[in-house]
XYZ file of C-alpha atoms in Angstrom:
617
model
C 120.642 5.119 231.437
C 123.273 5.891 228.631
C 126.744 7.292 227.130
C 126.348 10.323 225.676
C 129.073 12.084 223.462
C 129.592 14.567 221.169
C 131.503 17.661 219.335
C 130.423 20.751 218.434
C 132.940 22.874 215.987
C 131.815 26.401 214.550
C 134.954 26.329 212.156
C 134.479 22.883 210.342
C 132.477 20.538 208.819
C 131.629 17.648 210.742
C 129.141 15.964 208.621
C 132.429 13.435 207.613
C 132.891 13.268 211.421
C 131.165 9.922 211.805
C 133.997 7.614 212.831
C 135.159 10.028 215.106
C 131.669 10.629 216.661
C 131.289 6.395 216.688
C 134.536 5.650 218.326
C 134.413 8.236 221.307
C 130.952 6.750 221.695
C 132.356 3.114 221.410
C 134.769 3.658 224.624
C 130.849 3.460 226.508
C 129.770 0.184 224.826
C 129.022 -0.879 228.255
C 126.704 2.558 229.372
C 125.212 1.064 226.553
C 125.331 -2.376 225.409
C 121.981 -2.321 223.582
C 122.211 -0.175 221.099
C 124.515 2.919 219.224
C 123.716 5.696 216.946
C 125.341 8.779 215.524
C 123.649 12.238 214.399
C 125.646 14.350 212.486
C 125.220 18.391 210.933
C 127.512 20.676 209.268
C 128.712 22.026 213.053
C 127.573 19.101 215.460
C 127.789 15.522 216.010
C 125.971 13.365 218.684
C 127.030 9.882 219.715
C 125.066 7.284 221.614
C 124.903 4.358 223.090
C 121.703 2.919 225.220
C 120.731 1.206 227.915
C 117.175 0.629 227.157
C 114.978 0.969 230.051
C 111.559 2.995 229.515
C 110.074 2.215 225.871
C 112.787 -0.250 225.014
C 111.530 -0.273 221.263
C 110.859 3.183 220.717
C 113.467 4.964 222.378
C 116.346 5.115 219.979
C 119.273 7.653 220.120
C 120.126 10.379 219.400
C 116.336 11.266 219.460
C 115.099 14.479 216.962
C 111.934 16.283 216.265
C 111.089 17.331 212.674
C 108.561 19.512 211.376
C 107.808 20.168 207.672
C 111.517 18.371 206.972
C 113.159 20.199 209.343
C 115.008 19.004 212.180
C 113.934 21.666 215.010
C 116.309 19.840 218.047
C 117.770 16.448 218.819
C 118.942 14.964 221.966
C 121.892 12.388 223.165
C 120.436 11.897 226.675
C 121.044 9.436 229.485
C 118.858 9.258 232.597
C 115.542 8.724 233.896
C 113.159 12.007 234.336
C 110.747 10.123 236.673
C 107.556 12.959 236.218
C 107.857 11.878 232.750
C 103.962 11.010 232.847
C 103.022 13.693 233.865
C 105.168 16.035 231.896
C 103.970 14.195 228.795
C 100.371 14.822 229.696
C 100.576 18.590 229.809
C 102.609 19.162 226.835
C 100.114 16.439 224.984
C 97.163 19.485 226.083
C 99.238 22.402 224.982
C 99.260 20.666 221.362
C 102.531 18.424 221.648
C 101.964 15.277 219.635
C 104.717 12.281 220.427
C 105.654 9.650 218.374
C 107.385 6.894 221.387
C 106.794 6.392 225.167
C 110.073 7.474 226.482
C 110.831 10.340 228.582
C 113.882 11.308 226.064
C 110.833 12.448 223.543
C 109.538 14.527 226.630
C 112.661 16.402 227.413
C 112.740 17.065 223.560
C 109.257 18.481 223.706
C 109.471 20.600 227.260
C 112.270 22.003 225.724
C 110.191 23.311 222.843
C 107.704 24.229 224.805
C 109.175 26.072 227.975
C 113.184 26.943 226.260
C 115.887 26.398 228.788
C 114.268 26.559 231.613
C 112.583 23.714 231.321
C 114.929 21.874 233.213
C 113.345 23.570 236.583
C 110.037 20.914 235.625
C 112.334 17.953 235.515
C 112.162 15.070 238.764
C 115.045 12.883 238.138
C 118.848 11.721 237.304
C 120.190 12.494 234.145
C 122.398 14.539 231.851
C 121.659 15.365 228.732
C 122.986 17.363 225.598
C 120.629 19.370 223.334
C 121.375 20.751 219.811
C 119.266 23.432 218.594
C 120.186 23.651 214.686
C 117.904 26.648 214.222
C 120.107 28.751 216.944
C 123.006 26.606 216.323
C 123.602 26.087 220.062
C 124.265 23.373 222.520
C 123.144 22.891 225.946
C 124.298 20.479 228.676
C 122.430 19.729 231.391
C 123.073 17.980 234.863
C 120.802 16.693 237.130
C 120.156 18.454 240.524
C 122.444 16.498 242.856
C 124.887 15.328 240.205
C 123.763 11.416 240.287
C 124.392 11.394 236.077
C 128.149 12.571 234.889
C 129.055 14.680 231.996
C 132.365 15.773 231.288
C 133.156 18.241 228.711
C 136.460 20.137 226.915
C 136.282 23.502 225.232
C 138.019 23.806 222.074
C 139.332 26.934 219.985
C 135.632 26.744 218.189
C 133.055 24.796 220.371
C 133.370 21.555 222.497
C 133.607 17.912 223.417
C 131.953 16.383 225.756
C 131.007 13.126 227.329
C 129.401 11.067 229.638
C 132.671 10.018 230.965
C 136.342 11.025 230.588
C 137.835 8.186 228.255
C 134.897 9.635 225.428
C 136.493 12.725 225.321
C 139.761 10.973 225.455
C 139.421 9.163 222.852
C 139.152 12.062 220.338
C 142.311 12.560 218.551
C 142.909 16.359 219.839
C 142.646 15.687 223.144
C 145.686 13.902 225.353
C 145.286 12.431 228.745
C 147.687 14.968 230.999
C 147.291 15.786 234.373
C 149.227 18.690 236.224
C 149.973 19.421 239.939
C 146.236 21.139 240.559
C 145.157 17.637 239.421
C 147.051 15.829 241.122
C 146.618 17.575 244.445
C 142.672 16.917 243.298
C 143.007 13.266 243.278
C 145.132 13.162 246.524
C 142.834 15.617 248.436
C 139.481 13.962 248.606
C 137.642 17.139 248.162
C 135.710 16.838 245.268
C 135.860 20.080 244.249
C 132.643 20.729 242.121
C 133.550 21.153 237.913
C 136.945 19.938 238.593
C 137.712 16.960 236.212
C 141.205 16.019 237.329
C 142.511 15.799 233.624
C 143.825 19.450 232.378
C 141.577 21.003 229.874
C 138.537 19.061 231.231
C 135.251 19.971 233.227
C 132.464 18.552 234.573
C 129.380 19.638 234.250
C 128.502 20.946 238.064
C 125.162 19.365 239.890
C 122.075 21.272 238.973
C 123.870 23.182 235.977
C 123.370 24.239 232.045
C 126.437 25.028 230.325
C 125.229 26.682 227.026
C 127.587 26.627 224.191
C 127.472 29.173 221.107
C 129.429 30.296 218.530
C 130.622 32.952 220.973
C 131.834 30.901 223.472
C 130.663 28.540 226.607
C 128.634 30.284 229.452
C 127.165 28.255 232.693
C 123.958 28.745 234.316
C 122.947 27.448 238.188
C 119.042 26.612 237.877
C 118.793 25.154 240.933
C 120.777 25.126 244.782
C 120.021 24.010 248.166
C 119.172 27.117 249.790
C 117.911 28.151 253.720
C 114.586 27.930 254.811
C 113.239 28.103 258.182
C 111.606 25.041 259.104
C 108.358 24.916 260.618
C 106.810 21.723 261.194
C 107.064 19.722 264.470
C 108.200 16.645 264.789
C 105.561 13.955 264.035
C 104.711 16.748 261.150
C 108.581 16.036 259.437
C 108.537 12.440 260.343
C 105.221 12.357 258.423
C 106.428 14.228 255.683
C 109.695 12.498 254.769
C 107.422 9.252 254.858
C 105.214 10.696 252.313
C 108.083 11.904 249.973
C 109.932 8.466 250.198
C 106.551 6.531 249.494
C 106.377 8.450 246.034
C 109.221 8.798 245.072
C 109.990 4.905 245.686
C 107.137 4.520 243.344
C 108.377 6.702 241.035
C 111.538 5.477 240.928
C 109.976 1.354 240.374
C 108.875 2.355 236.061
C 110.672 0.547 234.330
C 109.845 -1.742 231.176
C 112.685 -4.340 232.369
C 113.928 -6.182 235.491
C 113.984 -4.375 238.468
C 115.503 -5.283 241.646
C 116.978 -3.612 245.262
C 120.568 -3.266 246.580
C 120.503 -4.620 250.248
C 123.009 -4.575 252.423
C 121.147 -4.614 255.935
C 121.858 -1.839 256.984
C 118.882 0.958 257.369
C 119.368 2.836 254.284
C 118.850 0.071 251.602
C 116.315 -1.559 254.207
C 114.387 1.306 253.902
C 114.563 1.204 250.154
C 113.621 -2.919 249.566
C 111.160 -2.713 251.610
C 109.172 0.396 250.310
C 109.097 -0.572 247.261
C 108.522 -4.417 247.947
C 105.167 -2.807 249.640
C 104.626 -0.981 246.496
C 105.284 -3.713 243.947
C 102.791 -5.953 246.667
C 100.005 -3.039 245.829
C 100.687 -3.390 242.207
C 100.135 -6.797 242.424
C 103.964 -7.440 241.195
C 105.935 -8.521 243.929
C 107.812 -9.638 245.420
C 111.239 -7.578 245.171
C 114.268 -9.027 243.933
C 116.969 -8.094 246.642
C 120.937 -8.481 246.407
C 124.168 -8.397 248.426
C 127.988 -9.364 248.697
C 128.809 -11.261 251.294
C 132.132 -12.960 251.532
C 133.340 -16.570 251.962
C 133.183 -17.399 255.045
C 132.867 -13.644 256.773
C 129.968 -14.132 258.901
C 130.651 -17.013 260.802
C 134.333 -15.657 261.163
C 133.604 -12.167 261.363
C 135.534 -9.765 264.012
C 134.498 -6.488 264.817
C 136.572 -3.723 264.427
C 136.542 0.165 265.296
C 135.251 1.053 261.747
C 132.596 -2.220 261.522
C 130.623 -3.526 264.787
C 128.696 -6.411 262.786
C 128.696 -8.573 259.858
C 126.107 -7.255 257.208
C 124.584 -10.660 256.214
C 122.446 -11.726 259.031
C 120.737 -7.861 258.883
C 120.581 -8.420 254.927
C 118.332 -11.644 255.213
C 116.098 -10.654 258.288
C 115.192 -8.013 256.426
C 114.767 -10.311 253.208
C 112.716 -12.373 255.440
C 110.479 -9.674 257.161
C 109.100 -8.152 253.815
C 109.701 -11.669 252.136
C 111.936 -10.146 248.872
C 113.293 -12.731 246.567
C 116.898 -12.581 248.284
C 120.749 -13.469 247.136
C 123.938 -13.322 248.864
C 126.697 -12.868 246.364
C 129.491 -14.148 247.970
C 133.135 -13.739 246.778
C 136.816 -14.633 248.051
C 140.356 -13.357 247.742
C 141.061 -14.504 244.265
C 137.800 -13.144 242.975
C 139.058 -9.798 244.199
C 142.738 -9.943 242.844
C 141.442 -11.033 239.017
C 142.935 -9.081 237.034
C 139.643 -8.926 234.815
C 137.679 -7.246 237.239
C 140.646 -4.831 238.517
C 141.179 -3.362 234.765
C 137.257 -3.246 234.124
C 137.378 -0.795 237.630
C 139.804 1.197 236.408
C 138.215 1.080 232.242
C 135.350 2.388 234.401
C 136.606 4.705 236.808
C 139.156 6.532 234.245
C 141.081 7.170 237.290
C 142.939 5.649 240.112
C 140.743 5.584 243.305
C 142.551 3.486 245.781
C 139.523 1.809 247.428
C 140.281 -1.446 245.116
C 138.490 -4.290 246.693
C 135.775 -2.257 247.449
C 135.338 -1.259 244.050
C 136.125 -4.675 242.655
C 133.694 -6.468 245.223
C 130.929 -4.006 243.526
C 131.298 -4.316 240.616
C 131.753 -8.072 240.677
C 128.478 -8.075 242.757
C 126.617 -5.430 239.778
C 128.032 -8.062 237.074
C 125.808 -10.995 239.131
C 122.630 -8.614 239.223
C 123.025 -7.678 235.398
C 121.856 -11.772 235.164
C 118.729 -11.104 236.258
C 118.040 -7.365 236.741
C 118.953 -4.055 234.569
C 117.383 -1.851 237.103
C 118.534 -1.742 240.776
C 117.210 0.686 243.594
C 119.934 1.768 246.374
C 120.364 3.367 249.880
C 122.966 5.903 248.312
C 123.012 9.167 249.911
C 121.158 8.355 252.715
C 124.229 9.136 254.958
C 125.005 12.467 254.033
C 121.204 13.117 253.510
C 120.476 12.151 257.078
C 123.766 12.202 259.047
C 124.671 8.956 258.720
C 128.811 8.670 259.483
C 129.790 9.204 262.672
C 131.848 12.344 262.272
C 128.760 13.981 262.024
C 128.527 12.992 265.886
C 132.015 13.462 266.815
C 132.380 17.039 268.875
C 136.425 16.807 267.698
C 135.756 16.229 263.898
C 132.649 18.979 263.947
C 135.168 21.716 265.071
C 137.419 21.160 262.569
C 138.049 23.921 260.327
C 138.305 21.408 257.706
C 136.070 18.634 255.714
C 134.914 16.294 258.161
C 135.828 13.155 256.261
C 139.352 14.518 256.422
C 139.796 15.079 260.366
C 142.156 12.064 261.840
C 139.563 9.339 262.736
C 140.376 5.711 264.526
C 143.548 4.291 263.680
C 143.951 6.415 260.019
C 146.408 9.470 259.832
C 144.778 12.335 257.986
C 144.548 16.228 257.365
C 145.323 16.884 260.843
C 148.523 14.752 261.264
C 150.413 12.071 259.151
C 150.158 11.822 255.587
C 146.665 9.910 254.997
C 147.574 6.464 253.625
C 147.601 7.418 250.048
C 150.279 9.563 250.354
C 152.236 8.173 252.453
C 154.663 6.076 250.020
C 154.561 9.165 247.572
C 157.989 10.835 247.191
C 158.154 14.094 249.130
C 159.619 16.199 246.691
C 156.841 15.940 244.727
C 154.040 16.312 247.953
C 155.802 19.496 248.411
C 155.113 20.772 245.129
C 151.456 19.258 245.063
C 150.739 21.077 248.951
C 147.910 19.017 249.349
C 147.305 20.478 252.702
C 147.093 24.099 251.658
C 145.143 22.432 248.433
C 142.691 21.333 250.769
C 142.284 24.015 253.214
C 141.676 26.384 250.229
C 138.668 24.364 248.753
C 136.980 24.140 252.208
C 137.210 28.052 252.014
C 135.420 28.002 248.836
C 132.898 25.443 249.836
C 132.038 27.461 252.608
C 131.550 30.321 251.256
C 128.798 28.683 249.394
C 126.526 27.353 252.880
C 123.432 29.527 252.541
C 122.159 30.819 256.027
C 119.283 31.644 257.991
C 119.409 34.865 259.597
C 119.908 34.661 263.395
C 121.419 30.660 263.328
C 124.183 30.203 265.754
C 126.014 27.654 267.809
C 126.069 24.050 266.732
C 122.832 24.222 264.443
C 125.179 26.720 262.072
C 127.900 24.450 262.275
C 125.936 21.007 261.275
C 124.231 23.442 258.308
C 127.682 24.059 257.257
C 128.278 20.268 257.473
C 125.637 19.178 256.139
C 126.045 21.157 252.868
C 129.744 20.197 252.436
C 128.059 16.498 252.361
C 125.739 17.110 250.037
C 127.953 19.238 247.576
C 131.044 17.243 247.966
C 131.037 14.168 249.773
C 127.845 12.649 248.394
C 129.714 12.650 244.942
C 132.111 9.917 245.906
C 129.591 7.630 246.491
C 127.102 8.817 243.540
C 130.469 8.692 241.193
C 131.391 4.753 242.359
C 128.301 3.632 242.135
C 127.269 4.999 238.635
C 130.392 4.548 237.041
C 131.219 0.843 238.145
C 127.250 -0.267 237.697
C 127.197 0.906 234.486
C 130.426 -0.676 233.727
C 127.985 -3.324 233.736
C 125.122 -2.192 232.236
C 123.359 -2.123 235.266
C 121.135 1.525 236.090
C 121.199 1.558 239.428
C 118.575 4.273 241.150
C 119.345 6.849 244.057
C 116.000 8.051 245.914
C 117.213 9.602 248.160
C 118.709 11.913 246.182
C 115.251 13.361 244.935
C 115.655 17.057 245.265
C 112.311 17.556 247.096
C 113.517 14.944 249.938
C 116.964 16.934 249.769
C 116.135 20.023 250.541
C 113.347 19.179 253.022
C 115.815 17.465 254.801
C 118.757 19.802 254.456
C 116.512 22.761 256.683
C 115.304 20.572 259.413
C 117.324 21.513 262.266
C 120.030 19.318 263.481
C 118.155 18.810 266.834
C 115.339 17.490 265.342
C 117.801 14.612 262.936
C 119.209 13.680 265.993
C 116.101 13.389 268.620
C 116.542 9.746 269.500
C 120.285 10.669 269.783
C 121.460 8.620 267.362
C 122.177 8.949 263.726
C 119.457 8.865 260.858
C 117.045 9.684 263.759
C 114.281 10.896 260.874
C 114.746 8.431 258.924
C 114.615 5.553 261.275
C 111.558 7.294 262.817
C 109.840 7.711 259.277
C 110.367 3.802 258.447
C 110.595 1.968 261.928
C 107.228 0.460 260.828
C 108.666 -1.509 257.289
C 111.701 -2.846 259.375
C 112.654 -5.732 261.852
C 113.650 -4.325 265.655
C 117.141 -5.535 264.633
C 117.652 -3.495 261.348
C 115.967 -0.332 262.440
C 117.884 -0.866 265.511
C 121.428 -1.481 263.643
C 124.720 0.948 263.952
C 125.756 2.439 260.540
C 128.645 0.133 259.300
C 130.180 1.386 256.373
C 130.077 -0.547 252.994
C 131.765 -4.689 253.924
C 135.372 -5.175 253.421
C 136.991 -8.535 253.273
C 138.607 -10.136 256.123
C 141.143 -12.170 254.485
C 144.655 -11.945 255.550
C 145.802 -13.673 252.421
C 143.998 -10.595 250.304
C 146.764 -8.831 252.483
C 149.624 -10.843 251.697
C 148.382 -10.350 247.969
C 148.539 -6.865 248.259
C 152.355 -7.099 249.243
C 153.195 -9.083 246.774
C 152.051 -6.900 244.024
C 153.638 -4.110 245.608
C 157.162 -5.587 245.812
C 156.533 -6.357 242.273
C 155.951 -2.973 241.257
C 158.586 -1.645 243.077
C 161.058 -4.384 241.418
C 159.946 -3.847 237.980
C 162.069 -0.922 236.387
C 159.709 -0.075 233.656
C 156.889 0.784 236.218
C 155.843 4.370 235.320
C 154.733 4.816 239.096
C 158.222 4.714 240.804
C 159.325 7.852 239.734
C 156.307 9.223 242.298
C 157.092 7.284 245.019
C 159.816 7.720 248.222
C 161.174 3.917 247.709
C 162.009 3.354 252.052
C 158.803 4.467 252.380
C 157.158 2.023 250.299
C 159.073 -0.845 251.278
C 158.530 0.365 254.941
C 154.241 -0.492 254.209
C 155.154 -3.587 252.594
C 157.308 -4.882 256.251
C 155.031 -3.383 258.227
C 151.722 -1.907 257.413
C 148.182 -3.372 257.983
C 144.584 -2.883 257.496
C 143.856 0.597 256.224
C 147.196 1.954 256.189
C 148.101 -1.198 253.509
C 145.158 -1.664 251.719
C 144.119 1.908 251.091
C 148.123 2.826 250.498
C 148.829 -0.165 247.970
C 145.535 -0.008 246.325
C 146.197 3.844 245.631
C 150.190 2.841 244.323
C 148.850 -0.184 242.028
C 146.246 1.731 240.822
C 148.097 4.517 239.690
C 150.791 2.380 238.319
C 147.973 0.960 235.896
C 146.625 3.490 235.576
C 149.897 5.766 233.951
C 150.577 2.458 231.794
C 147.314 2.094 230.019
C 145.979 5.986 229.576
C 149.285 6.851 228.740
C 148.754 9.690 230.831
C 151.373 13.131 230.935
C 152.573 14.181 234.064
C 152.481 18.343 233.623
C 154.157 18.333 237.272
C-alpha cells in the first residue's frame, strides 16, 4: 500500500519541480509513513510515499529500470498484485532479470514485456502510474473493482494526479471548488463512476487505463463484468466458490509484516478469519490475530432495533473461540467518538464530508489500535453486494423500484421515494431546488443501467436481481471499498478485500439469483461454501450492518454541537441550511434522522472551514 502523486507538463520544465512534487506527496505521510521519494525529468515528476509491505528493504519508490544508462520506465505504485510470484517467474524465463523481491519491480517488467496490456495478467488491488520517457507518456491504472483510488486533473499541457484528492489539492494551480453537479453528487449517494465531486477532478474508473500524451488524455476499459450463462449445479458452484476463496485467502496472507483479520461476527469476516487461520495453521504460522470494536457496555445493554437484531460481540468471540484466533475487542465510549482528534483525522482522510461520523470515527479509532500490532488486515468487505447481503436485495417493494435500491424508503428513514433523506433535510430549499437531487439521481440510475450486460432470453425477477446486482458492484460496493481504504490508511494500516478478487466476482455475478438464494436466505452460497469453518451460531446469524453506539449521551452531544454551529455567525455552513429546519432536528429528531442529519451538517461545516472550499453554486 502507498500515496502516489505526480505531474506531467509537455510545456515546462519540471526537473526544479521537486518541492512541489514532495509537498503534494507529503499531504499522504500517513499512506505512507515509512518512507518518501521523488523522481523527476524534464516533463514528469513522481512522488511517493510507502507503506512497506512485500520486500520491505528493497522496495523503494518511485521504482525505475535502466539499461545501458538509460532510464526505460519508472513507477509510483501502491497496491498489492497478489500473482506477483508467478508473474515474476515467467518474465525471469523470457530473459527479465530483477534486482528486489517486490511486485512493484514486476509490474515494471510485465510492462516491458507485454506494453499496456499487461494489466489483463494482473490479480490484485492497486493503482499505479507509469512513465515511459522513451514515448514520453503516462499511464494510470486502476484495479478491477476499484479497491485502490486515484484521482487525477487535466491541465492545459498534461496532468496531476493522486492517490487521493488533498495531493492534487495541494498543488498551487489547483483550488478546492465544488459546483451544483458536485454537490448533487455528494447528496445523492450514487457514486457515479469517474466522478470526483471537486470540479476539474476525476477518478480513475474501476478496471481502467487513462493514457496521457502530449496530445491529450484518452481512457481505455480492459476489463468489465460481463454475462455468461451459468452452467454448473449447485454442489458444482458451492464447490467452486470454496475453491476460489481458499486461494485467494492464501494469496491474499504474503506479506513480510504483521498480518491480522477484521472480525466482526458476522459471516463475512467469519468466513475470512477463519480461512486463513486454517491456512496460516498449514503453514505452520498460526494462529490469526483477529480484531473488533465493541462498545462500553453495548452487549450487556444492547436493544435490538429494526436495522440491528443482535449485538456483534458474542458472534465475534465464538468465532474467535471455534478456530482459536488470537482475539481483541476494542472497545470505545462516547467521548472517544466526539474527540476532536479523531473527527479531523476522518475528515484529513476522507477529503470530504460523509455524514456517517461515528461510524467512521469508531473505525478508524479501531484501525489506529490494530496499527500496534498489525500493518496488514484481511476483511469481509464486499461480501454483501458480492453475495446479496442487505436486505433490499430481498425486499419485493425496494426490487421494483425504478431506482438504486439503497435509495428506496426503508424502516423508519425517509428517502428517494418520499421525504428528504436525513442529509438533506436541514439544507435550505432554495438551494435543493437548484441541486434537483431527485432528477440527479434518477438520471445516473439511467446511465448505470444502461451499462447491465444481458443474457439473451433472461426475464422476470432473474433480469431484475442481474440489474441489481451490477448496480452493487459498480456503485454501491465503492462506499464501502472508499471508507475502508481511505480511513485504514489514514493509519497506515493496508487492509485486504478478497472478496473482491475479480475471478470470485464475476463467477458470482452469473450465478442465477435462484441459486444465491436456495436456503432462502441471504448469502445462501456463501454460507453453503463455508458452513464447515463456522460455529451453528455465526453461520446461522442475520446480516447486521456495521455496530453503532447506543449511547444517548453521544445523542445529546450531537445537539449540542449543532446548536453551536447554528449560533456561531462565522460558520461557513449556515448559509446552506433552512435554520427552522435545523433547529426543528435539534427539538426533536432521533436515531438516524439526528445522527445521520447532524453528522452530514458538522461535517460539512468543517469541512468548508479547513479546505477552504468554493461554492460554484
Amino acid at each position: 500500500m502507498c500515496g502516489i502523486t505526480g505531474w506531467v507538463s509537455y510545456d515546462r520544465d519540471l526537473t526544479t519541480e521537486h518541492g512541489t512534487l514532495a509537498a503534494m506527496a507529503k499531504t499522504m505521510v500517513c499512506r505512507g509513513p515509512d518512507d518518501d521519494g521523488v523522481w523527476l525529468d524534464t516533463h514528469a515528476g513522481l512522488g511517493h510515499r510507502r507503506l512497506a509491505v512485500i520486500d520491505v528493504d528493497g522496495g523503494k519508490q518511485p521504482m525505475g529500470v535502466e539499461r545501458g544508462g538509460r532510464t526505460l520506465l519508472v513507477t509510483t505504485y501502491s497496491g498489492e498484485v497478489y500473482n506477483h510470484r508467478e508473474l515474476r517467474a515467467e518474465l525471469a524465463a523470457l530473459g527479465h532479470s530483477f534486482r528486489t523481491a517486490s511486485d512493484t519491480e514486476v509490474v515494471l517488467h510485465a510492462y516491458l514485456e507485454w506494453g499496456a496490456d499487461f494489466v489483463e495478467r494482473l490479480n490484485g488491488m492497486y493503482a499505479f502510474a507509469l512513465w515511459d520517457p522513451r514515448e514520453q507518456e503516462l499511464l494510470l491504472v486502476r484495479d478491477r473493482m476499484g479497491v485502490k483510488p486515484l484521482y487525477y486533473y487535466p491541465t492545459a499541457d498534461g496532468v496531476l494526479f493522486g492517490s487521493e484528492p488533498k495531493a492534487i489539492l495541494a498543488h498551487p494551480s489547483v483550488r478546492a471548488a465544488v459546483d451544483t453537479d458536485g454537490l448533487a453528487e455528494l447528496l445523492a449517494l450514487t457514486k457515479t463512476p469517474g466522478h470526483a465531486i471537486y470540479q476539474g477532478m476525476k477518478e480513475v474508473v474501476a478496471g481502467h487505463v487513462v493514457r496521457v500524451r502530449r496530445r491529450g488524455l484518452t481512457t481505455r476499459r480492459y476489463w468489465s463484468l460481463e454475462a455468461r450463462e451459468h452452467t454448473d449445479d449447485l454442489v458444482t458452484t458451492v464447490d467452486r466458490i470454496r475453491g476460489l476463496l481458499d486461494d485467494i485467502v492464501t494469496r491474499q496472507l504474503d506479506a513480510d509484516v504483521p498480518l491480522c483479520t477484521l472480525l466482526s461476527g458476522g459471516l463475512d469476516s467469519s468466513a475470512i478469519t477463519a480461512l486463513a487461520h486454517r491456512e496460516l495453521a498449514r503453514q505452520g504460522a498460526g494462529p490469526v490475530r483477529s480484531f473488533a470494536v465493541d462498545f462500553a457496555g453495548q452487549s450487556e445493554n444492547f436493544t435490538p432495533d429494526w436495522l440491528r437484531g443482535t449485538p456483534d460481540a458474542p458472534y465475534a468471540r465464538a468465532l474467535a473461540e471455534h478456530v482459536g484466533s488470537d482475539h481483541r475487542d476494542i472497545v470505545l465510549d462516547t467521548a472517544a467518538l466526539m474527540d476532536r482528534a479523531g473527527r479531523d483525522a476522518v475528515l484529513n482522510a476522507r477529503d470530504l464530508p460523509t455524514g456517517f461520523g461515528e461510524g467512521d470515527v469508531s473505525l478508524y479509532l479501531l484501525f489506529q489500535a490494530i496499527r500496534e500490532s498489525s500493518t496488514v488486515a484481511l476483511s469481509g468487505e464486499a461480501a454483501d453486494e458480492l453475495f446479496g447481503g442487505y436486505r433490499w436485495f430481498h425486499s419485493p417493494d425496494q426490487v421494483r423500484s425504478r431506482s438504486f435500491p439503497w435509495l428506496s424508503p426503508v424502516g423508519p428513514r425517509g428517502g428517494a421515494g418520499g421525504r428528504p433523506s436525513p442529509r438533506e433535510a436541514m439544507l435550505d430549499g432554495g438551494l435543493l431546488a437548484r441541486l434537483d437531487v431527485p432528477g440527479y439521481r434518477a438520471a445516473r440510475y439511467r446511465e448505470a443501467l444502461a451499462e447491465v450486460p444481458r443474457l439473451d432470453g433472461e426475464t422476470g425477477l432473474e433480469r431484475r436481481m442481474r440489474e441489481i446486482c451490477h448496480l452493487h458492484l459498480t456503485r454501491f460496493v465503492q462506499f464501502p471499498l472508499e471508507r475502508t481504504d481511505r480511513i485504514s490508511m489514514a493509519t497506515g494500516l493496508e487492509v485486504r478485500v478478497p472478496f473482491c478478487d475479480h475471478r470470485l466476482v464475476q463467477y458470482v455475478f452469473n450465478t442465477p439469483w435462484k441459486a444465491k438464494t436456495f436456503d432462502g436466505r441471504e448469502k445462501s452460497l456463501l454460507r453453503a461454501a463455508t458452513r464447515d469453518l463456522l460455529p451453528v451460531s455465526v453461520a446461522d446469524r442475520a446480516k447486521s450492518p456495521y455496530p453503532s453506539i447506543q449511547d444517548s449521551r453521544y445523542d445529546e452531544a450531537l445537539r449540542g454541537e449543532l446548536r453551536a454551529v447554528l449560533a456561531d455567525p462565522g460558520a461557513p455552513v449556515r448559509a446552506l441550511l433552512d435554520s427552522d429546519a435545523a433547529q426543528r432536528v435539534i427539538a426533536s429528531a432521533s436515531g438516524v434522522e439526528l445522527r445521520i442529519g447532524s453528522e452530514f451538517v458538522l461535517g460539512l461545516d468543517d469541512w468548508l472551514r479547513r479546505y477552504d472550499v468554493v461554492l460554484d453554486i
